Coordinates of C-alpha atoms and ligand atoms in Angstrom, one line a residue:
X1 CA 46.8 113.9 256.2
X2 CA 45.7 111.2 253.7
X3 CA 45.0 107.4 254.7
X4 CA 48.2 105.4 254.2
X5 CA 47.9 102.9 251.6
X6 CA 47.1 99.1 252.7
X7 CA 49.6 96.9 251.2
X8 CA 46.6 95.5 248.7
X9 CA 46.4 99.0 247.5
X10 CA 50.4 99.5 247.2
X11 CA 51.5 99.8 243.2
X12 CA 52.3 96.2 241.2
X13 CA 51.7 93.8 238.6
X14 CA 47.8 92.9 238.6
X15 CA 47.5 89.6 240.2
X16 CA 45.2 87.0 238.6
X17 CA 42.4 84.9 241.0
X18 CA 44.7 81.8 242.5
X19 CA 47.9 82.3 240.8
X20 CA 48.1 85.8 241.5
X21 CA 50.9 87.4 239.7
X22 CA 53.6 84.6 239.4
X23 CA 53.4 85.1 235.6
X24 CA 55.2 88.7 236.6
X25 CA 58.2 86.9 238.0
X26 CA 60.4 84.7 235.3
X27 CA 61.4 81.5 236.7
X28 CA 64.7 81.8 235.1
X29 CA 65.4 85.4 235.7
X30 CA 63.6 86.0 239.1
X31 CA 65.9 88.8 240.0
X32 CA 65.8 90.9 237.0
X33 CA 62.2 90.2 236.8
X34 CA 61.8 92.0 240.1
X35 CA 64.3 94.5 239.2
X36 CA 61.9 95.4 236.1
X37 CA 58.9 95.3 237.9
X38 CA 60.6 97.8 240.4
X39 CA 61.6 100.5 237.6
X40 CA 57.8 100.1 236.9
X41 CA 56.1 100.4 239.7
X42 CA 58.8 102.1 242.1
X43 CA 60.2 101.7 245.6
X44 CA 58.0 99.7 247.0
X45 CA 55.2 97.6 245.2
X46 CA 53.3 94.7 246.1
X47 CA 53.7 90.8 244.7
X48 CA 50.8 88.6 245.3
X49 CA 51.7 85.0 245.1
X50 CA 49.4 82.4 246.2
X51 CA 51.1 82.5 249.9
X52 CA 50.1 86.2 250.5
X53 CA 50.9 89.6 249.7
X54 CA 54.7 90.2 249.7
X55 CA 56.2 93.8 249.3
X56 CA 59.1 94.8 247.4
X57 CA 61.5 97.3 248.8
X58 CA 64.0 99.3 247.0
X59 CA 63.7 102.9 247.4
X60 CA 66.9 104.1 249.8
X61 CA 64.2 106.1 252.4
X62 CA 61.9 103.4 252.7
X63 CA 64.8 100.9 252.9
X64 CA 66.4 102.7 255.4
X65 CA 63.1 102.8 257.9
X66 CA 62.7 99.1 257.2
X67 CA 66.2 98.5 258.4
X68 CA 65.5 100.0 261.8
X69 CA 66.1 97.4 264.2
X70 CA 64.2 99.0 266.6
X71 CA 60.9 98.9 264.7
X72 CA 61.8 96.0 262.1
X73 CA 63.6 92.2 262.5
X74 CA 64.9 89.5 260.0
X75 CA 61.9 87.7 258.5
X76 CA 63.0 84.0 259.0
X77 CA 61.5 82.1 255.4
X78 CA 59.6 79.1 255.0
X79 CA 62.1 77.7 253.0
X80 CA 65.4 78.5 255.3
X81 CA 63.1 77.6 258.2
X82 CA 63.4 73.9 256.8
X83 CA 66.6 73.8 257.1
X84 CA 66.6 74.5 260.8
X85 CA 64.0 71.1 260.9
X86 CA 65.1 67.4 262.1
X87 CA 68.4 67.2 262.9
X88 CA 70.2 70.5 261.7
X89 CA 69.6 72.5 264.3
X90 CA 69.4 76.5 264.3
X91 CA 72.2 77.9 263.1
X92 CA 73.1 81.6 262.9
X93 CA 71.4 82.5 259.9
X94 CA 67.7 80.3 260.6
X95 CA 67.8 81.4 264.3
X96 CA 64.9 83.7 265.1
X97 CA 66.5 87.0 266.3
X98 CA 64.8 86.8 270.2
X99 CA 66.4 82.8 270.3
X100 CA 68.3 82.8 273.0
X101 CA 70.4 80.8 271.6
X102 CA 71.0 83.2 268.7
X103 CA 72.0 85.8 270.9
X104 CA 74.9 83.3 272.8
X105 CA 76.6 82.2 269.5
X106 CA 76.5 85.7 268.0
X107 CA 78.2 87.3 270.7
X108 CA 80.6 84.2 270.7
X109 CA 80.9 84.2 267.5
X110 CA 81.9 87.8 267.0
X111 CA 85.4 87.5 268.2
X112 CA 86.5 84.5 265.4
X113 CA 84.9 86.6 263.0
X114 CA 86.6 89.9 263.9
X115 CA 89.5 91.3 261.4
X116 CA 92.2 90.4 264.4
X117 CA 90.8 87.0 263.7
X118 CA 91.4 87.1 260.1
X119 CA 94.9 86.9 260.6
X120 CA 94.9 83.6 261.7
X121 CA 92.7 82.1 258.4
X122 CA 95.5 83.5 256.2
X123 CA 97.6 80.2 256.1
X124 CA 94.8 77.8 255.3
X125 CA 92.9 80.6 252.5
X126 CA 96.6 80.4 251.0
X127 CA 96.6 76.9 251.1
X128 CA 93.2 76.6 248.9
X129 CA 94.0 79.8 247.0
X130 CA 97.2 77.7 246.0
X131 CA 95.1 74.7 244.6
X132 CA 93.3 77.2 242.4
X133 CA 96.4 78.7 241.3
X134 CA 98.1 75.5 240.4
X135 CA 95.4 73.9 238.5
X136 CA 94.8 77.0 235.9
X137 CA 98.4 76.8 235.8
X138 CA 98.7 73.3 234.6
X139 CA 96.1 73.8 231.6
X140 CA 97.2 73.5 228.4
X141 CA 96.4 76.5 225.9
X142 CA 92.7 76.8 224.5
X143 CA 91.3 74.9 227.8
X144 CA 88.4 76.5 229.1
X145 CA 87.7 77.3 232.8
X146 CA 83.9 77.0 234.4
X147 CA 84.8 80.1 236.3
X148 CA 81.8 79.8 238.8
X149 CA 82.5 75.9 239.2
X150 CA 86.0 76.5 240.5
X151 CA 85.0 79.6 242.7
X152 CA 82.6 77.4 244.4
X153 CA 85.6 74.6 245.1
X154 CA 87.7 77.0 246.1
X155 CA 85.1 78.6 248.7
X156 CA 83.9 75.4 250.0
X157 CA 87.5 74.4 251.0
X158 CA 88.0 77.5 252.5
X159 CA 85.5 77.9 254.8
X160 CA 85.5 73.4 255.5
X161 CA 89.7 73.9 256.3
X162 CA 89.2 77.9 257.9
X163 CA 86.2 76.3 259.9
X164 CA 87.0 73.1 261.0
X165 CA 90.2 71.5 259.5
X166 CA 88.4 69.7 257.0
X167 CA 89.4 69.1 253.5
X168 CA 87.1 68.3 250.7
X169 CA 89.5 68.5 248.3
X170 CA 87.5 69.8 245.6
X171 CA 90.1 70.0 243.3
X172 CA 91.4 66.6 243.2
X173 CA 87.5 65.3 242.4
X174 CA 85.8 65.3 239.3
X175 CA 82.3 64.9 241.6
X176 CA 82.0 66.8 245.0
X177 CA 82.7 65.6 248.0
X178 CA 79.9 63.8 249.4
X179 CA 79.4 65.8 252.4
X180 CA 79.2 68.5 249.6
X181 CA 76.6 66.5 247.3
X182 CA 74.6 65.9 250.4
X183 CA 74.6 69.6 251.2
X184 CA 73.4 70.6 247.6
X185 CA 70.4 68.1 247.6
X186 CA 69.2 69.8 250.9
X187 CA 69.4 72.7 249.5
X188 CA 67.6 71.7 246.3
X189 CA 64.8 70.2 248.3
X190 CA 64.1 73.3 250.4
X191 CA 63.9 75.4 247.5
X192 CA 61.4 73.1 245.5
X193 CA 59.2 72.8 248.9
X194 CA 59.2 76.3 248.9
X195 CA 56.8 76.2 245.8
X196 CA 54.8 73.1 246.2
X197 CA 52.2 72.9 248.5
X198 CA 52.7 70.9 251.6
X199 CA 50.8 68.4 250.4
X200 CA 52.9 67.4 247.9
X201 CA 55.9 67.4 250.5
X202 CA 54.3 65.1 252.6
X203 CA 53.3 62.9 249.2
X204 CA 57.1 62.4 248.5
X205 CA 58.0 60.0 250.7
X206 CA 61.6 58.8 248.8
X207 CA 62.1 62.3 248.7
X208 CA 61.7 63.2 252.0
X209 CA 63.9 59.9 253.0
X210 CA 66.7 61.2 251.0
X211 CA 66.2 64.4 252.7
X212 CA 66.3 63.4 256.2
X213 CA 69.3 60.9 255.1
X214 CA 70.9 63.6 253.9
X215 CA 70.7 66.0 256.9
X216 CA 71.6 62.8 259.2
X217 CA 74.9 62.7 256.8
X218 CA 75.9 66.1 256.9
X219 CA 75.1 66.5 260.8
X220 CA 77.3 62.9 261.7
X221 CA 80.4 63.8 259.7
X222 CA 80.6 67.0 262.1
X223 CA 79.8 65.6 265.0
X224 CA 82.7 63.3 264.2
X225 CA 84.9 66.5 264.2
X226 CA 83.5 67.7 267.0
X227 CA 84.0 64.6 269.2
X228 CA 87.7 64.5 267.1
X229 CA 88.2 68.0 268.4
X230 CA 87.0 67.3 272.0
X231 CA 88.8 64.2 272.3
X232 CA 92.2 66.3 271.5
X233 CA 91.7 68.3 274.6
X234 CA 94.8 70.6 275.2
X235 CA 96.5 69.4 272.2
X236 CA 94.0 70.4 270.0
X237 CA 95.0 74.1 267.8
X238 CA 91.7 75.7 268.3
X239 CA 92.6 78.4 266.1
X240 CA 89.7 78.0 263.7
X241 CA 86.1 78.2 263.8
X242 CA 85.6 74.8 265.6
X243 CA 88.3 75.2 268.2
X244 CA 86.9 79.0 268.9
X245 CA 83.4 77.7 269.1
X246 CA 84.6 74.8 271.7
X247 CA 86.7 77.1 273.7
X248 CA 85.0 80.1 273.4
X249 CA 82.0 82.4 276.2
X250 CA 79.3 84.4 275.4
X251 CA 80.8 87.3 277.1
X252 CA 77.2 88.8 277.9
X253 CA 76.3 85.4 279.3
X254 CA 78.8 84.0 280.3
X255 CA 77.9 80.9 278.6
X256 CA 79.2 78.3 276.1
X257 CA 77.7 76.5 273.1
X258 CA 76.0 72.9 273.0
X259 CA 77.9 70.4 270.4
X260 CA 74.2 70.5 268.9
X261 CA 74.4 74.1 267.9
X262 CA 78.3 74.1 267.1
X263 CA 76.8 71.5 264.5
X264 CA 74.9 73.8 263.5
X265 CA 77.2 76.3 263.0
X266 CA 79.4 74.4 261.2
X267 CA 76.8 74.0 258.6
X268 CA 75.4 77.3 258.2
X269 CA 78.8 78.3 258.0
X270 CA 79.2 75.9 254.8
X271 CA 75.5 76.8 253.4
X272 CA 75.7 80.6 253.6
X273 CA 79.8 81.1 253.6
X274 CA 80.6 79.6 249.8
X275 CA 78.3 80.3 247.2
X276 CA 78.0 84.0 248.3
X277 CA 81.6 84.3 248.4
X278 CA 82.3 82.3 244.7
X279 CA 79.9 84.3 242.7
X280 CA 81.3 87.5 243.9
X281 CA 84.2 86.5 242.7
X282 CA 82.9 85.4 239.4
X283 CA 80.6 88.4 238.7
X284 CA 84.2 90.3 239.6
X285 CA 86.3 88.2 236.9
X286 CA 83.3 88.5 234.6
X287 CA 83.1 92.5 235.2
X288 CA 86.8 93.3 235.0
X289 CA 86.8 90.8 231.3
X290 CA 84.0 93.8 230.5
X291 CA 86.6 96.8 231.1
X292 CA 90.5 96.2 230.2
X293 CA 90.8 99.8 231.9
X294 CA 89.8 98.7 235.4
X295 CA 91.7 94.8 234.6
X296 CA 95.2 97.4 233.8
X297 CA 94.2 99.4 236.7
X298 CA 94.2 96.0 238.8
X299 CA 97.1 94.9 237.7
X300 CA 99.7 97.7 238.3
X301 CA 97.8 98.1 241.9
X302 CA 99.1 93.8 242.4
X303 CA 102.1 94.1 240.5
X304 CA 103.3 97.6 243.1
X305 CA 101.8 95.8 246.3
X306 CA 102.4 91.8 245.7
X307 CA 105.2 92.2 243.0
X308 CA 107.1 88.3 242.5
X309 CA 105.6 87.4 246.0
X310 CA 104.7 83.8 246.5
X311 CA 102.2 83.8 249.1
X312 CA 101.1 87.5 250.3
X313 CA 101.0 88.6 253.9
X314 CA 97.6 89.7 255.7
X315 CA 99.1 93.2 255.6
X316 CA 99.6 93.3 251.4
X317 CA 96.1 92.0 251.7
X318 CA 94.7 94.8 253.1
X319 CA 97.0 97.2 251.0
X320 CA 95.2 96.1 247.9
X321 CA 92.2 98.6 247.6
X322 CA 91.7 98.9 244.2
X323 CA 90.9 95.0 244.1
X324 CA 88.7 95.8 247.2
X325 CA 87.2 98.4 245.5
X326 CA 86.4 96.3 242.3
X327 CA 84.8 93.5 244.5
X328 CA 83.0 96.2 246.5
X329 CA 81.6 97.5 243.3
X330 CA 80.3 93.9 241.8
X331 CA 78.8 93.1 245.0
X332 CA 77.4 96.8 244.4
X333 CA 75.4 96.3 240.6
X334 CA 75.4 92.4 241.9
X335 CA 74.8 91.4 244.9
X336 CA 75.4 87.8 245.3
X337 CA 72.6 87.2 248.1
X338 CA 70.1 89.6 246.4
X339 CA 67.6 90.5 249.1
X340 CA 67.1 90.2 252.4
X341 CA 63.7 89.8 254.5
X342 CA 62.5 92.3 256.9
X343 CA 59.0 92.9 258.5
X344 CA 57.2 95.1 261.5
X345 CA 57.4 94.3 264.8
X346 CA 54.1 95.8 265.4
X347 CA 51.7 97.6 262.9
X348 CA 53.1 100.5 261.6
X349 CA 53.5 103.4 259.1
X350 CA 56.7 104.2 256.5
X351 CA 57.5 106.7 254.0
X352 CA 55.8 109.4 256.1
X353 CA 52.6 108.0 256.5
X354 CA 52.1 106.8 253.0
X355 CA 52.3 103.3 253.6
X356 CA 50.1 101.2 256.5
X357 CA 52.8 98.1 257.5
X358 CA 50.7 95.7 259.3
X359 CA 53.4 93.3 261.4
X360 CA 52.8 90.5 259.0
X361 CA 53.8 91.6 256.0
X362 CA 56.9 90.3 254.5
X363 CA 59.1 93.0 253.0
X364 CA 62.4 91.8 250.6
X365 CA 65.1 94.5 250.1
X366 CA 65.9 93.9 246.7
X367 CA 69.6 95.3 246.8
X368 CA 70.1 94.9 243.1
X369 CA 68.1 97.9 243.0
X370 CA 68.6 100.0 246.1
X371 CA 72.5 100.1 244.9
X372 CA 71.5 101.5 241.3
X373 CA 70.0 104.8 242.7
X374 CA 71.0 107.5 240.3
X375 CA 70.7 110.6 242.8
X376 CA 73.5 108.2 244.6
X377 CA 75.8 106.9 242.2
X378 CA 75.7 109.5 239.3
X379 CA 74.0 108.5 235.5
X380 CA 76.1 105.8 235.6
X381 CA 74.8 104.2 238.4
X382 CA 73.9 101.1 236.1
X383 CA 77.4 100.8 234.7
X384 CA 80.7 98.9 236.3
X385 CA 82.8 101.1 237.8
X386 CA 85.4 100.9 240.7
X387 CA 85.4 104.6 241.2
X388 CA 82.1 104.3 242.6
X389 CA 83.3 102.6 245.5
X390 CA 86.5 104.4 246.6
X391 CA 86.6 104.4 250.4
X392 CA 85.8 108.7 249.7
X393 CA 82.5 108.2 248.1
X394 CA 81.2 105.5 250.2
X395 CA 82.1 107.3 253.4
X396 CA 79.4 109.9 252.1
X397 CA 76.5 107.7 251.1
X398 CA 73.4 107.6 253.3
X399 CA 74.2 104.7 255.6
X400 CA 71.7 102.1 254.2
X401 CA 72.3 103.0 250.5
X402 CA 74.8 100.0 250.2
X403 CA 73.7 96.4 252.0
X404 CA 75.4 93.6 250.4
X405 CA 75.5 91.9 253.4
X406 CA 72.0 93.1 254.9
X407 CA 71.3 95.0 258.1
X408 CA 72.0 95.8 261.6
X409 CA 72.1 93.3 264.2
X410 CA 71.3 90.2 261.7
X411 CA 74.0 91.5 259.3
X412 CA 76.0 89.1 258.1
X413 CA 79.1 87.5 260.3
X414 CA 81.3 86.5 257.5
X415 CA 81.9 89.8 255.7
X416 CA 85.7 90.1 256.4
X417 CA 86.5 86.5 255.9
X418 CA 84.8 86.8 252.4
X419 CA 86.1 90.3 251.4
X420 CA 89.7 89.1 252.5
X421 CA 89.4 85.8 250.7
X422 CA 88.2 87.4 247.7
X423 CA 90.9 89.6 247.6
X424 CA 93.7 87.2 248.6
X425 CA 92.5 85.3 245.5
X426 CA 91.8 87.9 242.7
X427 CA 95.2 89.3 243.3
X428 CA 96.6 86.1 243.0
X429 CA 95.3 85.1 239.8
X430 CA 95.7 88.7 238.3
X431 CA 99.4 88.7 239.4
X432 CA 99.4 84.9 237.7
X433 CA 97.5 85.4 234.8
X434 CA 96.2 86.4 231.6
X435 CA 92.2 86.5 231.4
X436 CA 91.2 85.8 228.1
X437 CA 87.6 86.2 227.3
X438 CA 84.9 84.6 225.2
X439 CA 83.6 87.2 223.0
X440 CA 80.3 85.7 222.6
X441 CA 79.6 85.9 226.2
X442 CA 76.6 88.0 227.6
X443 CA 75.6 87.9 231.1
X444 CA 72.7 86.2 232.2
X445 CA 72.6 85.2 235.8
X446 CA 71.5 81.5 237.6
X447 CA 69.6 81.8 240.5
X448 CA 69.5 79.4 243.9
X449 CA 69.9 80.6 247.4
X450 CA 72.3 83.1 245.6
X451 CA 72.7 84.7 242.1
X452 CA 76.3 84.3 240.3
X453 CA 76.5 84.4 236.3
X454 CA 75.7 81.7 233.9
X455 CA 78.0 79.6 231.8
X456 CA 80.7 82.2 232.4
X457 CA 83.5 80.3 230.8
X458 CA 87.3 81.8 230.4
X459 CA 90.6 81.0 229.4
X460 CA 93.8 82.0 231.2
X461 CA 97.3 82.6 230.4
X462 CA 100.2 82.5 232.7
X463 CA 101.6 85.7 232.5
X464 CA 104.7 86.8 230.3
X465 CA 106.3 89.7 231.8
X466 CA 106.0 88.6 235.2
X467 CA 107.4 85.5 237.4
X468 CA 106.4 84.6 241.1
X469 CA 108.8 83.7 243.3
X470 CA 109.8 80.4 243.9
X471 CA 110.1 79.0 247.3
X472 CA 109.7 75.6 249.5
X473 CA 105.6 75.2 249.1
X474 CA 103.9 76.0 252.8
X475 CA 101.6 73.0 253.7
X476 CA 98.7 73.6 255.8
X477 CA 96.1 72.0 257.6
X478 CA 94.4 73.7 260.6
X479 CA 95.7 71.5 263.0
X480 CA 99.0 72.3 262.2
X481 CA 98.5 76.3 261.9
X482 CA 101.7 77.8 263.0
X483 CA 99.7 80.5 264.3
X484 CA 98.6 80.5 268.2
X485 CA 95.1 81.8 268.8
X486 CA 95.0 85.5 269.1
X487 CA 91.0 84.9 270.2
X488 CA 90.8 88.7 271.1
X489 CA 87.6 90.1 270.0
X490 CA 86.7 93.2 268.9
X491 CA 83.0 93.1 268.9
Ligands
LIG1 MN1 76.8 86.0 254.8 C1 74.1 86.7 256.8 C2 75.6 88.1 252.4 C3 79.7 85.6 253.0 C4 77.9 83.7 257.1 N1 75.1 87.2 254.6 C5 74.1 87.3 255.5 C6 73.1 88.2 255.0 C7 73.6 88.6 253.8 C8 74.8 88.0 253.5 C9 72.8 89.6 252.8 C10 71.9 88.6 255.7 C11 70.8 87.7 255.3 C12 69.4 88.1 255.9 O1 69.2 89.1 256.5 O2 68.5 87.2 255.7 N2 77.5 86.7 253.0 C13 76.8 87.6 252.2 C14 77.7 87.8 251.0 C15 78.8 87.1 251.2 C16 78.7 86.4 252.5 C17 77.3 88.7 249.9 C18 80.0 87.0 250.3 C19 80.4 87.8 249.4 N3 78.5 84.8 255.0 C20 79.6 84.8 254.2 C21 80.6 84.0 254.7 C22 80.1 83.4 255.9 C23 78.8 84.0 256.0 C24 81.9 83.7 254.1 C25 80.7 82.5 256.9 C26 81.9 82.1 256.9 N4 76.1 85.3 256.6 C27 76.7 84.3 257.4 C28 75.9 84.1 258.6 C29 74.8 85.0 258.5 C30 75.0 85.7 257.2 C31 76.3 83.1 259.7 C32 73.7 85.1 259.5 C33 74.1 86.1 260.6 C34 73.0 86.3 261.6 O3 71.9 86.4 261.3 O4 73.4 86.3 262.8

């Protein structure tokens, strides 16, 4: 048997002394610059940056071993380890996997997040979807939409009313909310510490004041619907993500959350639940705009299943599965979080004993390429197309040939709520609308903590041949759900 291969010795761009191979990765284009370096130099290749060697994982084998929870765990980053500093706690998604305390609020938290659960959202994603639906109705012909900007409103407000009755009311605001402003600074900041040295950081004092003022913001105005919540006792509809959090057991415990890491929660749930969400949808606009076939295709499947309807039930939801299958496919040729971090527990060996793992060694599934494997999804792997992902065909797959939403026990928790809001919403607007496209456009993609398309800009026309019906408007805020809790999990 040969030696496997150290990492240092693994295919990839040459590195230069210092910089190491930075120059390989475009700044603007980071993901399809690592998509291009993976069609030359394979499955797995190295990256050395000036923090370390990195691998680069998309080759389904290999990608399966790595997702072995057994022998491989979530690598927590330098960057989203900042956000778990001074007064934001660990949330979900910065918690390292043998936390305790990641362990209590995942089992707590599998019940609000189960599809039973997802009944109870419905009214309040209605709600928002509504707000959306209104305003592209009110434009006048020839206005243009930012299609990512409105996503992003209309996913922030979900998840602030779905998690804890909370409006931001993006749409009624030319600027966001400031709770939202506060939130996007943070986020800024972590990502430009991510490629300065710490030196610098500590060198940036107003910086690092509007940073920790910032955080203090964002932590006091849910604190302050905490306390509200708490204060509300019995009274209190605990339906959504708050109440279920306050009322809720670890069932393997037996134990309840601290108001420090509900906090928490409540923010991770922000961070990691809207942007993800909104650029699926956008790539999905921007992908059926490509192909007119699929759009038609769409549109009969929403005019047979919603027909006039005003506000559709959880049921026609989940009866539209050529919508599911369209999003299924964008989040397929783009997934909106674009990797995901794994490394050895313990020194080891993959792709039968070709290549050495030592336990350090941070490996990045870079899904954007796993889900183009030709010997999976046919020539066309590289093209849009919703018969790819019929409910058939991905039965069949080898089980880690599709990760969206990454792997195993760190997967992610918010899959159902975002594939039933994005379906709520694009059947909404197709059974509302005309999509009119911009010719010119190409896609290029933006990059931050997630990738979505680039100045994708649209027009829309309510449609002709088809009228909603009309009907006393439902208003909603979570403490007035209709809905009792139906807090029955199915873990
Ligand atoms: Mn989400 C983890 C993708 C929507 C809350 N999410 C992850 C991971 C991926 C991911 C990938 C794993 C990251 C890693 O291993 O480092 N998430 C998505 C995508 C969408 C999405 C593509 C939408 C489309 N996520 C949402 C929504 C919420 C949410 C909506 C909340 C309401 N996600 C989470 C949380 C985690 C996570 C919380 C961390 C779970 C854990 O580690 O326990």
């Amino acid at each position: 048997m040969t030696e496997p291969l150290a990492p240092e010795d693994f295919p990839g761009p040459p590195g230069l002394p210092f910089i190491g191979n930075v120059r390989a990765i475009d700044l603007a284009q980071p993901i399809e610059s690592l998509m291009s370096l993976a069609r030359e130099y394979g499955p797995i290749f190295k990256l050395t940056p000036p923090g370390g060697i990195s691998a680069v994982v998309s080759g389904v084998d290999l990608v399966s071993e790595i997702c072995d929870d057994a022998r491989f765990d979530k690598v927590i980053t330098a960057g989203l380890s900042i956000l778990a500093e001074g007064p934001v706690d660990a949330g979900l998604f910065t918690a390292h996997t043998d936390d305790p305390m990641w362990a209590r609020a995942h089992g707590l938290l599998m019940a609000p997040f189960s599809m039973q659960a997802m009944r109870d959202y419905m009214p309040a994603m209605i709600d928002i979807a509504d707000q959306l639906m209104d305003k592209w109705d009110r434009l006048n012909p020839g206005e243009e939409i930012d299609v990512p900007a409105d996503m992003t409103r209309l996913t922030l407000d979900t998840i602030a009313l779905c998690g804890f009755g909370y409006r931001f009311n993006s749409f009624y605001r030319e600027t966001p909310h400031p709770f939202v402003q506060a939130m996007v600074r943070v986020l800024d900041e972590t990502q430009t510490r991510q490629r300065q040295p710490p030196i610098q950081t500590r060198l940036k004092i107003r910086a690092q004041r509007q940073f920790e003022e910032d955080q203090a913001y964002m932590a006091s105005l849910v604190d302050d619907l905490i306390r509200e919540r708490r204060a509300m006792g019995d009274a209190a509809d605990n339906t959504d993500l708050l109440g279920r959090m306050i009322t809720g057991v670890d069932k393997q415990t037996g134990l309840t959350l601290p108001d420090e890491n509900i906090r928490a929660q409540c923010i991770t749930f922000l961070v990691a639940g809207h942007e993800t969400t909104s650029g699926l949808l956008s790539f999905a606009i921007y992908f059926l705009l490509e192909h007119p076939e699929y759009l038609d295709r769409a549109r009969e499947e929403v005019d047979r299943v919603l027909g006039g309807t005003l506000q559709p039930t959880f049921d026609q939801v989940r009866e539209l599965t050529y919508i599911r299958q369209v999003l299924d496919e964008a989040l397929r040729l783009w997934p909106t979080a674009a990797g995901f971090r794994r490394h050895a527990k313990e020194d080891t060996v993959i792709g039968g004993g070709r290549y050495a793992i030592p336990k350090d060694l941070a490996m990045m599934v870079l899904s954007p390429m796993l889900h183009r494997d030709r010997s999976i999804w046919g020539e066309d792997a590289d093209e849009f197309n919703p018969d790819h992902t019929t409910p058939e065909r991905m039965s069949t797959i080898p089980p880690n040939a599709y990760k969206p939403f990454g792997t195993g026990q760190r997967a992610c928790i918010g899959r159902q709520f975002a594939l039933q809001e994005a379906v709520l919403v694009l059947g909404m607007l197709l059974q509302r609308f005309e999509l009119i496209k911009d010719p010119s456009y190409r896609l290029h993609t933006k990059v931050t903590l997630t990738v979505k398309p680039a100045d994708l800009f649209i027009q829309v026309r309510p449609r002709a041949d088809r009228t909603i019906d009309k009907a006393e408007p439902v208003t909603v805020s979570a403490q007035a759900q209709t809905k009792p809790g139906s807090a029955v999990g199915n873990a």
